[in-house]
Tab-separated table of C-alpha atoms in Angstrom:
chain	number	residue	atom	x	y	z
E	15	MET	CA	26.565	40.424	-12.998
E	16	LYS	CA	24.811	43.797	-13.342
E	17	ARG	CA	21.076	44.282	-13.651
E	18	SER	CA	19.133	47.512	-14.361
E	19	SER	CA	15.864	48.588	-15.861
E	20	MET	CA	15.490	49.760	-19.358
E	21	SER	CA	11.968	51.197	-19.709
E	22	GLU	CA	13.049	53.108	-22.742
E	23	PHE	CA	13.007	49.916	-24.726
E	24	ASN	CA	9.331	49.280	-24.429
E	25	GLY	CA	7.480	48.552	-27.677
E	26	PRO	CA	4.231	46.956	-28.827
E	27	ASP	CA	5.692	43.457	-28.510
E	28	ASP	CA	7.192	44.094	-25.020
E	29	GLN	CA	5.937	43.986	-21.416
E	30	ASP	CA	5.724	47.111	-19.228
E	31	GLU	CA	9.511	46.740	-18.290
E	32	ILE	CA	12.557	45.511	-20.044
E	33	VAL	CA	15.633	44.742	-17.929
E	34	ARG	CA	19.343	44.271	-18.941
E	35	ILE	CA	21.972	42.103	-17.397
E	36	THR	CA	25.709	41.943	-18.255
E	37	ARG	CA	27.545	38.659	-17.953
E	38	ASP	CA	30.857	37.251	-19.117
E	39	ARG	CA	29.540	33.746	-20.190
E	40	GLN	CA	28.432	33.537	-23.788
E	41	PRO	CA	24.771	32.330	-24.857
E	42	GLU	CA	24.224	28.595	-24.511
E	43	HIS	CA	22.273	28.230	-27.798
E	44	PHE	CA	23.197	30.534	-30.629
E	45	LEU	CA	25.598	33.263	-31.684
E	46	LEU	CA	25.154	35.450	-34.784
E	47	LYS	CA	28.157	37.395	-35.965
E	48	ILE	CA	27.538	40.106	-38.790
E	49	GLU	CA	30.643	41.754	-40.220
E	50	SER	CA	29.111	44.309	-42.541
E	51	TYR	CA	26.473	46.205	-40.653
E	52	SER	CA	26.493	49.120	-43.082
E	53	MET	CA	25.761	46.856	-45.960
E	54	LEU	CA	22.995	44.926	-44.002
E	55	CYS	CA	21.207	48.370	-43.368
E	56	GLN	CA	20.218	48.273	-47.058
E	57	THR	CA	17.809	45.380	-46.132
E	58	GLU	CA	14.639	45.523	-44.055
E	59	LYS	CA	15.159	42.248	-42.378
E	60	TYR	CA	17.809	39.518	-41.934
E	61	GLU	CA	16.927	35.960	-40.859
E	62	SER	CA	19.726	33.797	-39.443
E	63	GLY	CA	20.317	30.183	-40.263
E	64	ILE	CA	18.530	27.459	-38.128
E	65	PHE	CA	19.703	26.400	-34.760
E	66	GLU	CA	18.470	23.816	-32.533
E	67	ALA	CA	17.606	24.320	-28.830
E	68	VAL	CA	15.495	22.356	-26.433
E	69	GLY	CA	14.336	19.896	-29.066
E	70	HIS	CA	13.115	22.588	-31.649
E	71	LYS	CA	14.575	24.543	-34.640
E	72	TRP	CA	14.721	28.420	-34.359
E	73	ARG	CA	15.934	31.426	-36.281
E	74	LEU	CA	16.872	35.001	-35.162
E	75	CYS	CA	15.149	37.712	-37.123
E	76	PHE	CA	17.080	40.977	-37.054
E	77	TYR	CA	15.752	44.393	-38.204
E	78	PRO	CA	18.823	46.748	-38.588
E	79	LYS	CA	16.720	49.915	-38.860
E	80	GLY	CA	13.954	48.581	-36.544
E	81	ASN	CA	10.657	46.891	-37.235
E	82	ALA	CA	8.567	49.766	-38.256
E	83	LYS	CA	5.319	47.760	-38.194
E	84	ARG	CA	5.803	47.131	-34.556
E	85	GLY	CA	6.806	50.712	-33.697
E	86	GLY	CA	10.598	50.095	-33.724
E	87	GLU	CA	11.729	53.055	-35.645
E	88	GLY	CA	14.959	54.543	-34.481
E	89	HIS	CA	16.046	51.170	-32.897
E	90	ILE	CA	17.297	47.715	-33.802
E	91	SER	CA	14.682	45.015	-33.536
E	92	LEU	CA	15.388	41.338	-32.596
E	93	TYR	CA	12.882	38.453	-32.671
E	94	LEU	CA	13.064	34.680	-31.952
E	95	LYS	CA	11.130	32.644	-34.594
E	96	LEU	CA	10.244	28.947	-34.560
E	97	ALA	CA	11.740	27.757	-37.844
E	98	ASP	CA	10.350	24.228	-38.411
E	99	THR	CA	6.827	23.162	-37.440
E	100	SER	CA	6.247	20.386	-39.966
E	101	ASN	CA	6.689	17.589	-37.483
E	102	LEU	CA	4.464	19.141	-34.793
E	103	PRO	CA	0.891	17.910	-34.202
E	104	TYR	CA	-2.128	19.893	-35.474
E	105	GLY	CA	-2.988	22.457	-32.781
E	106	TRP	CA	0.576	22.569	-31.423
E	107	GLU	CA	1.556	25.081	-28.862
E	108	ILE	CA	5.024	25.782	-27.387
E	109	ILE	CA	5.289	27.816	-24.270
E	110	ALA	CA	8.882	29.171	-23.876
E	111	SER	CA	10.869	31.950	-22.296
E	112	PHE	CA	14.053	33.367	-24.102
E	113	LYS	CA	16.917	35.740	-23.769
E	114	VAL	CA	18.539	37.856	-26.485
E	115	PHE	CA	22.191	39.069	-26.297
E	116	VAL	CA	24.263	41.832	-27.669
E	117	PHE	CA	28.029	41.448	-27.252
E	118	ASP	CA	30.134	44.337	-25.869
E	119	GLN	CA	33.378	43.905	-27.729
E	120	LEU	CA	35.275	46.409	-25.789
E	121	ARG	CA	34.531	44.863	-22.351
E	122	ASP	CA	34.190	41.333	-23.423
E	123	GLN	CA	30.734	41.155	-21.848
E	124	TYR	CA	27.259	40.004	-23.134
E	125	LEU	CA	24.382	42.360	-22.628
E	126	ILE	CA	21.200	40.341	-21.904
E	127	ILE	CA	18.025	42.111	-22.782
E	128	GLU	CA	14.806	40.477	-21.583
E	129	GLU	CA	11.418	41.079	-20.378
E	130	HIS	CA	10.884	41.518	-16.662
E	131	CYS	CA	10.614	38.199	-14.791
E	132	GLU	CA	11.485	36.146	-17.924
E	133	THR	CA	7.995	36.231	-19.251
E	134	THR	CA	6.901	33.251	-21.125
E	135	ARG	CA	5.515	33.385	-24.567
E	136	ARG	CA	3.063	31.068	-26.589
E	137	PHE	CA	4.635	30.096	-29.918
E	138	GLN	CA	1.792	28.669	-32.114
E	139	GLU	CA	0.714	28.386	-35.699
E	140	THR	CA	-0.891	31.934	-35.706
E	141	LYS	CA	2.154	33.414	-33.808
E	142	SER	CA	5.479	31.828	-34.273
E	143	GLU	CA	7.746	34.866	-33.667
E	144	TRP	CA	8.237	36.810	-30.528
E	145	GLY	CA	10.842	39.512	-29.630
E	146	LEU	CA	11.625	43.095	-28.956
E	147	ALA	CA	10.783	45.849	-31.392
E	148	LYS	CA	13.091	48.324	-29.366
E	149	LEU	CA	15.978	46.145	-28.495
E	150	LEU	CA	18.473	49.209	-28.493
E	151	SER	CA	18.265	52.673	-29.873
E	152	LEU	CA	20.176	53.223	-32.989
E	153	GLU	CA	22.105	56.009	-31.200
E	154	THR	CA	23.078	53.598	-28.347
E	155	PHE	CA	23.856	50.712	-30.744
E	156	GLU	CA	26.000	52.658	-33.104
E	157	ASP	CA	27.955	54.600	-30.411
E	158	ILE	CA	31.373	52.901	-30.627
E	159	SER	CA	32.184	53.796	-27.115
E	160	ASN	CA	29.379	51.296	-25.989
E	161	GLY	CA	31.256	48.489	-27.740
E	162	TYR	CA	28.194	46.827	-29.596
E	163	LEU	CA	29.272	47.916	-33.016
E	164	VAL	CA	33.000	48.003	-33.709
E	165	ASP	CA	34.723	48.135	-37.248
E	166	ASP	CA	31.233	47.669	-38.766
E	167	CYS	CA	30.806	44.324	-36.893
E	168	PHE	CA	28.383	43.107	-34.178
E	169	ILE	CA	27.463	39.810	-32.466
E	170	LEU	CA	23.998	38.806	-31.252
E	171	GLY	CA	22.944	35.761	-29.288
E	172	ALA	CA	19.995	33.822	-27.914
E	173	GLU	CA	19.053	31.311	-25.165
E	174	VAL	CA	15.742	29.463	-25.352
E	175	PHE	CA	13.882	27.686	-22.420
E	176	VAL	CA	10.789	25.740	-23.045
E	177	SER	CA	8.430	25.166	-20.145
E	178	LYS	CA	5.627	23.348	-22.021
E	179	HIS	CA	5.002	21.733	-25.309
E	180	ALA	CA	1.426	20.918	-25.944
E	181	GLY	CA	-0.441	19.364	-28.907
E	182	CYS	CA	-4.051	19.679	-27.982
E	183	ARG	CA	-6.766	17.693	-29.707
E	184	VAL	CA	-8.556	19.815	-32.196
E	185	GLU	CA	-12.031	19.109	-33.479
E	186	CYS	CA	-13.322	20.746	-36.656
E	187	VAL	CA	-16.967	20.779	-37.650
E	188	SER	CA	-17.871	21.568	-41.267
E	189	PHE	CA	-21.077	21.309	-43.376
E	190	ILE	CA	-21.346	21.056	-47.141
E	191	ASN	CA	-23.810	23.645	-48.340
E	192	LYS	CA	-24.574	22.110	-51.653
E	193	PRO	CA	-23.512	18.537	-51.791
E	194	THR	CA	-23.370	16.738	-55.104
E	195	ASP	CA	-25.949	13.841	-55.766
E	196	ASN	CA	-24.422	10.720	-54.852
E	197	PHE	CA	-26.037	7.276	-55.745
E	198	PHE	CA	-25.217	3.773	-54.630
E	199	THR	CA	-27.114	0.752	-55.738
E	200	CYS	CA	-27.206	-2.504	-53.646
E	201	GLU	CA	-28.669	-5.504	-55.306
E	202	ILE	CA	-29.731	-8.681	-53.507
E	203	GLU	CA	-30.516	-11.667	-55.703
E	204	ASN	CA	-33.088	-14.227	-54.970
E	205	PHE	CA	-34.523	-12.174	-52.085
E	206	SER	CA	-37.355	-14.810	-51.297
E	207	THR	CA	-34.666	-17.544	-50.607
E	208	LEU	CA	-32.545	-15.618	-48.092
E	209	ASP	CA	-32.130	-17.363	-44.782
E	210	LYS	CA	-29.542	-15.158	-42.978
E	211	GLU	CA	-30.693	-12.554	-40.486
E	212	TYR	CA	-28.372	-9.824	-41.854
E	213	TYR	CA	-26.580	-8.908	-45.141
E	214	GLU	CA	-24.511	-5.939	-46.046
E	215	SER	CA	-23.325	-4.136	-49.211
E	216	LYS	CA	-19.856	-3.467	-50.274
E	217	HIS	CA	-18.349	-0.272	-48.798
E	218	PHE	CA	-18.698	2.919	-50.833
E	219	ILE	CA	-17.272	6.337	-50.474
E	220	VAL	CA	-19.297	9.520	-50.478
E	221	GLN	CA	-17.687	12.977	-49.830
E	222	GLY	CA	-14.522	11.422	-48.547
E	223	THR	CA	-16.337	9.076	-45.988
E	224	THR	CA	-16.945	5.348	-46.172
E	225	TRP	CA	-20.340	3.898	-45.894
E	226	LYS	CA	-22.354	0.481	-46.231
E	227	ILE	CA	-25.921	-0.484	-46.395
E	228	GLY	CA	-27.181	-3.182	-43.964
E	229	ILE	CA	-30.261	-5.373	-44.832
E	230	TYR	CA	-32.446	-7.340	-42.443
E	231	PRO	CA	-34.670	-9.552	-44.873
E	232	LYS	CA	-37.065	-10.291	-42.074
E	233	GLY	CA	-36.886	-7.130	-40.076
E	234	ARG	CA	-34.637	-5.971	-37.402
E	235	THR	CA	-36.918	-5.394	-34.546
E	236	LEU	CA	-40.078	-7.019	-33.247
E	237	GLN	CA	-42.173	-4.169	-34.764
E	238	ALA	CA	-40.545	-4.753	-38.126
E	239	LYS	CA	-41.029	-8.591	-38.167
E	240	GLY	CA	-42.333	-9.806	-41.485
E	241	GLY	CA	-41.036	-6.717	-43.215
E	242	LEU	CA	-37.748	-5.537	-44.457
E	243	SER	CA	-35.284	-3.376	-42.561
E	244	ALA	CA	-32.538	-1.232	-44.180
E	245	PHE	CA	-29.888	0.808	-42.569
E	246	LEU	CA	-27.133	3.086	-43.637
E	247	TYR	CA	-23.942	2.626	-41.494
E	248	TRP	CA	-20.888	4.904	-41.506
E	249	VAL	CA	-17.719	2.851	-41.654
E	250	HIS	CA	-15.233	4.331	-39.149
E	251	ASP	CA	-12.010	4.784	-41.076
E	252	ASN	CA	-10.099	6.004	-37.970
E	253	GLY	CA	-10.400	4.775	-34.466
E	254	GLY	CA	-12.632	1.826	-35.090
E	255	SER	CA	-16.135	1.289	-33.782
E	256	ALA	CA	-15.039	2.742	-30.495
E	257	SER	CA	-14.414	6.156	-32.002
E	258	ASP	CA	-16.596	9.037	-30.798
E	259	GLU	CA	-16.251	10.924	-34.019
E	260	LYS	CA	-19.572	11.845	-35.725
E	261	VAL	CA	-20.778	12.394	-39.251
E	262	TYR	CA	-24.076	14.092	-39.964
E	263	ALA	CA	-25.753	12.932	-43.389
E	264	GLU	CA	-29.031	13.293	-45.094
E	265	PHE	CA	-29.974	10.282	-47.144
E	266	LYS	CA	-32.906	8.462	-48.730
E	267	PHE	CA	-33.593	4.812	-49.524
E	268	ARG	CA	-35.341	4.124	-52.880
E	269	GLN	CA	-36.332	1.117	-54.925
E	270	ASN	CA	-35.353	1.066	-58.500
E	271	THR	CA	-38.898	0.161	-59.855
E	272	GLY	CA	-40.837	2.959	-58.094
E	273	LEU	CA	-43.381	0.508	-56.516
E	274	ALA	CA	-44.095	0.421	-52.878
E	275	LEU	CA	-41.943	-1.888	-50.774
E	276	HIS	CA	-44.765	-3.942	-49.428
E	277	GLN	CA	-46.158	-4.507	-52.950
E	278	LYS	CA	-42.863	-5.904	-54.080
E	279	LEU	CA	-42.525	-8.189	-51.182
E	280	GLU	CA	-45.972	-9.677	-51.679
E	281	ASP	CA	-45.118	-10.409	-55.313
E	282	GLY	CA	-41.995	-12.322	-54.171
E	283	PRO	CA	-39.255	-10.544	-56.162
E	284	SER	CA	-36.154	-12.340	-57.035
E	285	SER	CA	-34.081	-9.292	-56.615
E	286	PHE	CA	-34.104	-6.099	-54.638
E	287	ARG	CA	-32.291	-2.795	-55.256
E	288	SER	CA	-31.750	0.113	-52.908
E	289	THR	CA	-30.313	3.323	-54.104
E	290	ILE	CA	-28.742	6.046	-51.883
């Protein structure tokens, strides 16, 4: 195995130093053979089929004339891309190191090109692709004496090593600037004959969250004894009552008649309506 520095390969996606190693053993995870390089050069980018490694699905993304957006002009560019994230949890992050290979067909050896000290990269929703904008100069790659491009054919490879797979808990806080008017009416019949301490309404949904109204006919606290107590409760759709999730809401209790509550109670009404 031979190892040497390749500082000429530095690019915007790279570390300060790139190293190359040659070995006889082929890559463990993926090989990509392209037999018509001259035809492929007519396209800006080629993405390989999906391959699986260390429990995830990946692709190789090859730029035959370099990734110009990353300063790869005059080179070939090669990237490792996470191909399928549909089953990963929200807020996912995969910490991985990887090696990319170019096969020397004349010497039957693989050239490994990697960042110094096998630098790890964070694959996440906002950055699911990492690689080398200046993998090899076109002059070096197309020189037949180097063995990388022979009879219009070349072979690339990849190995991936995951050191951490995290799915952190993500909390999102949002407010509705102009909420629509939402009304719910709770009717309690024969109010003067109620003998239970507590009654509650049916559940109702407002802005995607579930609520209920709780009524204490004789008051909930000592200070409210002899009066009526009404409360708006958020029904925990997820996590049960032990959930620490929060919902902030602005609400009002109203009577349907417009009369003061104490006046209605003194008159002994047979029904009570609360609108929210």
